[in-house]
CSV table of C-alpha atoms and ligand atoms in Angstrom, one decimal:
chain,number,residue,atom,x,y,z
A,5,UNK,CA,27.3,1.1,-64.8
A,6,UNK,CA,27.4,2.0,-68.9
A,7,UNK,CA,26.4,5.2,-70.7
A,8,UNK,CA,23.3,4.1,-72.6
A,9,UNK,CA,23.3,4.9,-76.0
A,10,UNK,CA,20.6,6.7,-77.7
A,11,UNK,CA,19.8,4.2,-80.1
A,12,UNK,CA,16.0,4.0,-82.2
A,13,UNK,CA,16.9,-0.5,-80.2
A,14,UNK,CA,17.1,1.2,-76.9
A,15,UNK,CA,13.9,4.0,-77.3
A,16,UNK,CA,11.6,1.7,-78.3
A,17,UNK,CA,12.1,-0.6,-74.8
A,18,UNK,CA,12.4,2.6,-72.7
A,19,UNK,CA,9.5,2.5,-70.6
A,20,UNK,CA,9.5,6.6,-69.6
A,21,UNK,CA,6.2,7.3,-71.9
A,22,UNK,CA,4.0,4.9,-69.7
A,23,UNK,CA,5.5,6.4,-66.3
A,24,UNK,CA,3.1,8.6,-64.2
A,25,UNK,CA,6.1,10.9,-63.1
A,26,UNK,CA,7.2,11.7,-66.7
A,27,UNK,CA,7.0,15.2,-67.0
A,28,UNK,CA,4.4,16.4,-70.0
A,29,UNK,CA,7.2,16.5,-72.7
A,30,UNK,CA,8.2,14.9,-75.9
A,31,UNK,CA,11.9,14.8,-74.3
A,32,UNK,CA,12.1,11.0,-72.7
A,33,UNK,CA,14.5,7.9,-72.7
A,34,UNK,CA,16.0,10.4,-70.3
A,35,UNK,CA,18.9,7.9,-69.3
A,36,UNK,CA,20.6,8.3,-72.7
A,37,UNK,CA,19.4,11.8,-73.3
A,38,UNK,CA,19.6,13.6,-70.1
A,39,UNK,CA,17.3,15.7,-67.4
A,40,UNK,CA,13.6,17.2,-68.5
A,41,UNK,CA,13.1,20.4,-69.0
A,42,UNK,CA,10.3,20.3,-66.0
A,43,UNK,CA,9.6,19.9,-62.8
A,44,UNK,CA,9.8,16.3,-61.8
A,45,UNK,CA,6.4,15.1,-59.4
A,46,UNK,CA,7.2,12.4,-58.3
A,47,UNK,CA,4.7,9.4,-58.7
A,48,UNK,CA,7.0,6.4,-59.1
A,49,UNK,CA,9.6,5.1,-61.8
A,50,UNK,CA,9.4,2.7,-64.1
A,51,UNK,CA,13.0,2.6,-64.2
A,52,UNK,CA,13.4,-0.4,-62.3
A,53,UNK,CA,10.9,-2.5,-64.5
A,54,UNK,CA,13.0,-1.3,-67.9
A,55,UNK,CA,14.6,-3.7,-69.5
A,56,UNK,CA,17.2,-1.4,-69.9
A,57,UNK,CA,18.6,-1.5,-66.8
A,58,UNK,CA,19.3,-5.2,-66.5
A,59,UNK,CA,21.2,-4.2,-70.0
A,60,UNK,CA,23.2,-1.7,-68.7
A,61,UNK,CA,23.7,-2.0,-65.0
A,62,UNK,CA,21.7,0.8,-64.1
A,63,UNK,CA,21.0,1.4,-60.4
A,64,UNK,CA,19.8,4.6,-60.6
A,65,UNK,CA,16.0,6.2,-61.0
A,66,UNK,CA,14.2,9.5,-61.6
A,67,UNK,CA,17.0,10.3,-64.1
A,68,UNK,CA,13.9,12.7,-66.1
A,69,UNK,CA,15.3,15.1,-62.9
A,70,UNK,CA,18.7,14.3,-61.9
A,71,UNK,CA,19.9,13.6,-65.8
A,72,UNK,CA,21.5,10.8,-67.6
A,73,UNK,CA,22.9,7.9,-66.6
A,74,UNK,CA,26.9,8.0,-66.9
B,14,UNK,CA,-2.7,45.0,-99.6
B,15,UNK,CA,-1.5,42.4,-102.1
B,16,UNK,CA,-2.5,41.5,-105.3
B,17,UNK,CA,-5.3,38.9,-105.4
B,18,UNK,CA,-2.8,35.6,-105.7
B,19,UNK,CA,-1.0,37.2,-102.8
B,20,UNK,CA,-4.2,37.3,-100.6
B,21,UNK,CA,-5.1,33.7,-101.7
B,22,UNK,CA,-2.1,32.6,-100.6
B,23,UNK,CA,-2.0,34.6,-97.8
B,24,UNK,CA,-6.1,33.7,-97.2
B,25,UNK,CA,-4.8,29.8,-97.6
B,26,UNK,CA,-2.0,30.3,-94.5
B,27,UNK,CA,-4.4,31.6,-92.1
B,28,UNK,CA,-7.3,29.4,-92.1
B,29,UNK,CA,-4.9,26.5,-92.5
B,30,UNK,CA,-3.4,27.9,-89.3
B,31,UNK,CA,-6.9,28.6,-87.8
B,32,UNK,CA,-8.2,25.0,-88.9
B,33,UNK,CA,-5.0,23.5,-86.6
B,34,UNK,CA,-5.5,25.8,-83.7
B,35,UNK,CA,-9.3,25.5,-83.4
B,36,UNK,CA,-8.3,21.5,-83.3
B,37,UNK,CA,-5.9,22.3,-80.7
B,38,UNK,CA,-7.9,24.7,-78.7
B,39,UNK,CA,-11.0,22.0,-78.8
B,40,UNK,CA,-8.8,18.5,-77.2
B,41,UNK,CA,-7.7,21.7,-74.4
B,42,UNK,CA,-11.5,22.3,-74.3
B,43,UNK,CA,-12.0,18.8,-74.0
B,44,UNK,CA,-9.4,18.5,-71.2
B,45,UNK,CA,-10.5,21.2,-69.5
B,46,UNK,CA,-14.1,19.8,-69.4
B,47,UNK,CA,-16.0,21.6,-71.9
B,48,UNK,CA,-17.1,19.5,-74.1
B,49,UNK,CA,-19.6,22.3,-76.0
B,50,UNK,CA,-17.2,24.5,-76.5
B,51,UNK,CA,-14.9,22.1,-77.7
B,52,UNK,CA,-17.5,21.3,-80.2
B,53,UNK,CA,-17.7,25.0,-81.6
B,54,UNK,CA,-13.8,24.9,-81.9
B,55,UNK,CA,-14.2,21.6,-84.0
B,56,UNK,CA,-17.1,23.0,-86.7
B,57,UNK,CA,-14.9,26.3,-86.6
B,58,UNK,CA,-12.0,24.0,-87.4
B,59,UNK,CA,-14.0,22.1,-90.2
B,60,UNK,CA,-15.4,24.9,-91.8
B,61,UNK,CA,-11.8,27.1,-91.9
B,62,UNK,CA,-11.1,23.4,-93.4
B,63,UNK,CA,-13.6,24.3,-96.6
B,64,UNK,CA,-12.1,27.9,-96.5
B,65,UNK,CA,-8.3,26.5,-97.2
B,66,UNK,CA,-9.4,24.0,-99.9
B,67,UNK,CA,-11.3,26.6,-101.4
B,68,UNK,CA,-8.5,29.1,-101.5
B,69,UNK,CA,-6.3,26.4,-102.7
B,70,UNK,CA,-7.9,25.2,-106.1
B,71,UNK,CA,-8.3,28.9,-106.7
B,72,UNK,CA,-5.0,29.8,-106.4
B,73,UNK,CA,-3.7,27.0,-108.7
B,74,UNK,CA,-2.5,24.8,-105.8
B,75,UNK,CA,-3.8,21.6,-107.1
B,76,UNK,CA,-2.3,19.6,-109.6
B,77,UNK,CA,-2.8,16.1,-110.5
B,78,UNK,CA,-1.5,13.4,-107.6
B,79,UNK,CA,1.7,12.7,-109.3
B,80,UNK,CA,2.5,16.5,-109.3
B,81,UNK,CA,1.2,16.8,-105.7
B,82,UNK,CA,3.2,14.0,-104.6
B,83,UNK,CA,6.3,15.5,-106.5
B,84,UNK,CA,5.6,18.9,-104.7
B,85,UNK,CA,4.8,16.8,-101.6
B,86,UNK,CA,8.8,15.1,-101.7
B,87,UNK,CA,9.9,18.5,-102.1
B,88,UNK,CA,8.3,20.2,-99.2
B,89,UNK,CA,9.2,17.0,-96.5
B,90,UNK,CA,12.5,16.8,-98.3
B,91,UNK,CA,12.9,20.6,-97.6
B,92,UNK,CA,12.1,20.3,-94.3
B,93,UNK,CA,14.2,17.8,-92.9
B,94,UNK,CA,17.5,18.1,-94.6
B,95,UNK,CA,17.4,22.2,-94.4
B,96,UNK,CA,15.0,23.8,-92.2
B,97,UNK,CA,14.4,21.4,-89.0
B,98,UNK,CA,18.1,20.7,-88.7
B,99,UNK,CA,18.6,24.6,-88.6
B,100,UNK,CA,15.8,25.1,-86.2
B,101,UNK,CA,17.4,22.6,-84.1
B,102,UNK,CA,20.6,24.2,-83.9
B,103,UNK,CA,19.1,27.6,-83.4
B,104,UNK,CA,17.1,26.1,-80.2
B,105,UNK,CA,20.2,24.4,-79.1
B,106,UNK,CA,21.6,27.5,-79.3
B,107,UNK,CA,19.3,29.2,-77.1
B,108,UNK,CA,19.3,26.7,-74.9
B,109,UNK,CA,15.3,25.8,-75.5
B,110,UNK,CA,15.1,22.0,-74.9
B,111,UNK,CA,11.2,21.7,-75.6
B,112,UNK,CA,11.9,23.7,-79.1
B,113,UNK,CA,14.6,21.6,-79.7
B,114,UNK,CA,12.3,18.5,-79.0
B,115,UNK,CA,9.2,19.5,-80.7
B,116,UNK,CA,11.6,20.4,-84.2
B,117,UNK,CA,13.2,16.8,-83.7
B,118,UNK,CA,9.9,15.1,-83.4
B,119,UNK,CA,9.0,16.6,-87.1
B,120,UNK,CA,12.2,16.3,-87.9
B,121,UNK,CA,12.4,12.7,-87.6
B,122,UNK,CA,8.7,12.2,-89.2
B,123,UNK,CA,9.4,14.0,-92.2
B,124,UNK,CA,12.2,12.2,-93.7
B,125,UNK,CA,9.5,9.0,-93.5
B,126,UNK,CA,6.9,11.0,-95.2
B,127,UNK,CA,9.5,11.7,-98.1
B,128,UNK,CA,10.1,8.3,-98.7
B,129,UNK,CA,6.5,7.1,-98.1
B,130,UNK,CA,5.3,9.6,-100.9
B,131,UNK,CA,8.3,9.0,-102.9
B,132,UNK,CA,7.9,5.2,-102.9
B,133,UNK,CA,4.0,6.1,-103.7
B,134,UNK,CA,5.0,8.6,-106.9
B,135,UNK,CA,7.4,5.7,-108.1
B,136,UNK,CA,4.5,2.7,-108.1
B,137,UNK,CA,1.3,4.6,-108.2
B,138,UNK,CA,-1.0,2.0,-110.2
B,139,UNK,CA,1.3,-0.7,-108.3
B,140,UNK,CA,1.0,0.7,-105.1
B,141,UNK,CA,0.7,-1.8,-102.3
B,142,UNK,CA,-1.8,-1.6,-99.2
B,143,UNK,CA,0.6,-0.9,-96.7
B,144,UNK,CA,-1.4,-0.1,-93.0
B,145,UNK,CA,0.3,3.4,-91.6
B,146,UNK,CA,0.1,4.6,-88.0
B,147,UNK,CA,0.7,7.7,-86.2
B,148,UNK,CA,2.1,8.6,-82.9
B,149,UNK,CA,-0.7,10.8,-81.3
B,150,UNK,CA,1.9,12.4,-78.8
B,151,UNK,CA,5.0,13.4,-81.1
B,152,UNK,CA,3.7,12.5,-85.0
B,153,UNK,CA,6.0,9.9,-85.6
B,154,UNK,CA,4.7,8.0,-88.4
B,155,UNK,CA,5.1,4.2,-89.1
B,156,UNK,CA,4.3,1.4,-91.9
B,157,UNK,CA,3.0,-1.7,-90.7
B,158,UNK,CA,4.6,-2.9,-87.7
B,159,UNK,CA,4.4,-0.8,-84.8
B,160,UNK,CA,7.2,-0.9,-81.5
B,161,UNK,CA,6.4,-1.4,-78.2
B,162,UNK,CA,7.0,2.2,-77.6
B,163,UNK,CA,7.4,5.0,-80.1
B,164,UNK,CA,11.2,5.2,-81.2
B,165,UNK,CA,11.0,9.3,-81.0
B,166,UNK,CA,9.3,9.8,-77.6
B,167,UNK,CA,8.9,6.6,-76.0
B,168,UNK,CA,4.4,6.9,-76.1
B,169,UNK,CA,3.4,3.3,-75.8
B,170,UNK,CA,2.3,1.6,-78.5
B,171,UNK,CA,-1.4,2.3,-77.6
B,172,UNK,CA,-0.8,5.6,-78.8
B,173,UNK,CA,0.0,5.0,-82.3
B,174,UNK,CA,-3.2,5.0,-84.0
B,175,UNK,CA,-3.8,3.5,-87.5
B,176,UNK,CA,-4.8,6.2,-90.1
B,177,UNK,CA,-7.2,4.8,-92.5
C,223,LIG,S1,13.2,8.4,-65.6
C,223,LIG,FE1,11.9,7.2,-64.2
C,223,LIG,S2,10.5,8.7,-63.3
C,223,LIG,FE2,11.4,9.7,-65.0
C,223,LIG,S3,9.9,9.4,-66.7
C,223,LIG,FE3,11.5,7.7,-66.8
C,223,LIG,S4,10.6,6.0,-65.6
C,223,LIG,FE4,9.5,7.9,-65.0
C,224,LIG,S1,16.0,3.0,-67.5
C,224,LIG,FE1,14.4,4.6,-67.3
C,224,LIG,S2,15.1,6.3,-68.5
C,224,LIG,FE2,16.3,4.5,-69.1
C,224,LIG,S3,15.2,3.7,-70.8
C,224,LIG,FE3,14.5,2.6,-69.0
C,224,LIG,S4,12.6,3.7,-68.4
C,224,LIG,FE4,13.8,5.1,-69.8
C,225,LIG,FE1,5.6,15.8,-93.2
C,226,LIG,FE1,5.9,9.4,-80.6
């Protein structure tokens, strides 16, 4: 498993802004940028449907709460 | 009390302010469920609207477009290469994430409104009819094409309305 770089590529295919868990914040594409800054309720994540993770070998999910990938 | 420039000025801050509340105060409104009251926060909002412009043209405050657009560059120029990034680094510093987020979001539109009025001041009669759109979440402002989500805070693409 890869850091994922914050890159304007990478935003735009990070799926966090159409999640129902993602907490009401501008802060997302929280695999490259780390943990929310609210409590995370969780309905699902889109994390396993992002592109992303194919990319970069992610396994993980809910990274909004338990911060970036690494 | 100021002198009478100083109140315009002064007079043009706070119904500007009051205009972008109101708007505020009436999608909450809206949220919330009332609808009506969210209407009397949007003909507040229009009418503070009147008040600004007003106070504006008396105070001197508008120029012909190419001045406005130079004075237009010089604000958004302002504001992303001195004042956001110090914002930023003063909420970083205080360890406020959602500051820090909400200064990056304007941040990051700004430096494309410099260029977009800067590119306008350069062709004016030559202009061409470039389509914008706006990121209702976090501002983020585009020219043409739009991304599948927006590159600032990840909003679908259904969120990134076209501004006539
Ligand atoms: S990390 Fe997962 S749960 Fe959190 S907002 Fe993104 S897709 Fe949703
Ligand atoms: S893996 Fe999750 S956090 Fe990372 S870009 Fe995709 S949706 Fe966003
Ligand atoms: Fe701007
Ligand atoms: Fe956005």
């Amino acid at each position: 498993m890869a850091t994922v770089p914050d890159s304007a590529e990478n935003a735009v295919r990070c799926v966090c802004g159409e999640c129902p868990s993602k907490p009401a914040e501008l802060k997302s594409f929280y695999c490259a940028r780390g943990a929310g800054g609210s409590a995370v309720q969780h309905r699902g994540c889109l994390c396993g449907e992002c592109p992303l993770t194919g990319d970069y070998d992610l396994w993980g999910d809910y990274y909004c709460e338990s911060g970036a990938a690494s | 009390m100021g002198d009478t420039l100083g109140n315009l000025k002064d007079a043009f801050a706070g119904e500007s302010q009051a205009n972008r509340r109101y708007l505020a105060y009436a999608k909450k409104a809206e949220e919330e469920g009332y609808p009506l009251v969210a209407r009397r926060f949007r003909v507040a909002a229009e009418s503070e609207t009147i008040h600004a412009h007003n106070h504006l043209r008396v105070m001197g405050g508008l120029k012909s477009t190419a001045d406005n657009l130079r004075a237009s560059i010089g604000g958004e120029n302002y504001e992303h290469v001195t004042m956001y990034p110090d914002f930023i680094a003063q909420a970083e510093k205080e360890g406020n994430e959602e500051a820090k987020y909400s200064f990056h979001a304007a941040n990051e539109a700004e430096k494309f409104h410099e260029k977009m009025f800067a590119e306008a001041l350069e062709k004016m009669e030559a202009l061409g009819d470039s389509r914008f759109y706006v990121c209702q979440v976090c501002g983020m402002t585009y020219e043409n094409e739009v991304p599948e989500h927006c590159v600032v805070c990840t909003a679908p693409k259904e969120k990134i309305l076209e501004v006539a």
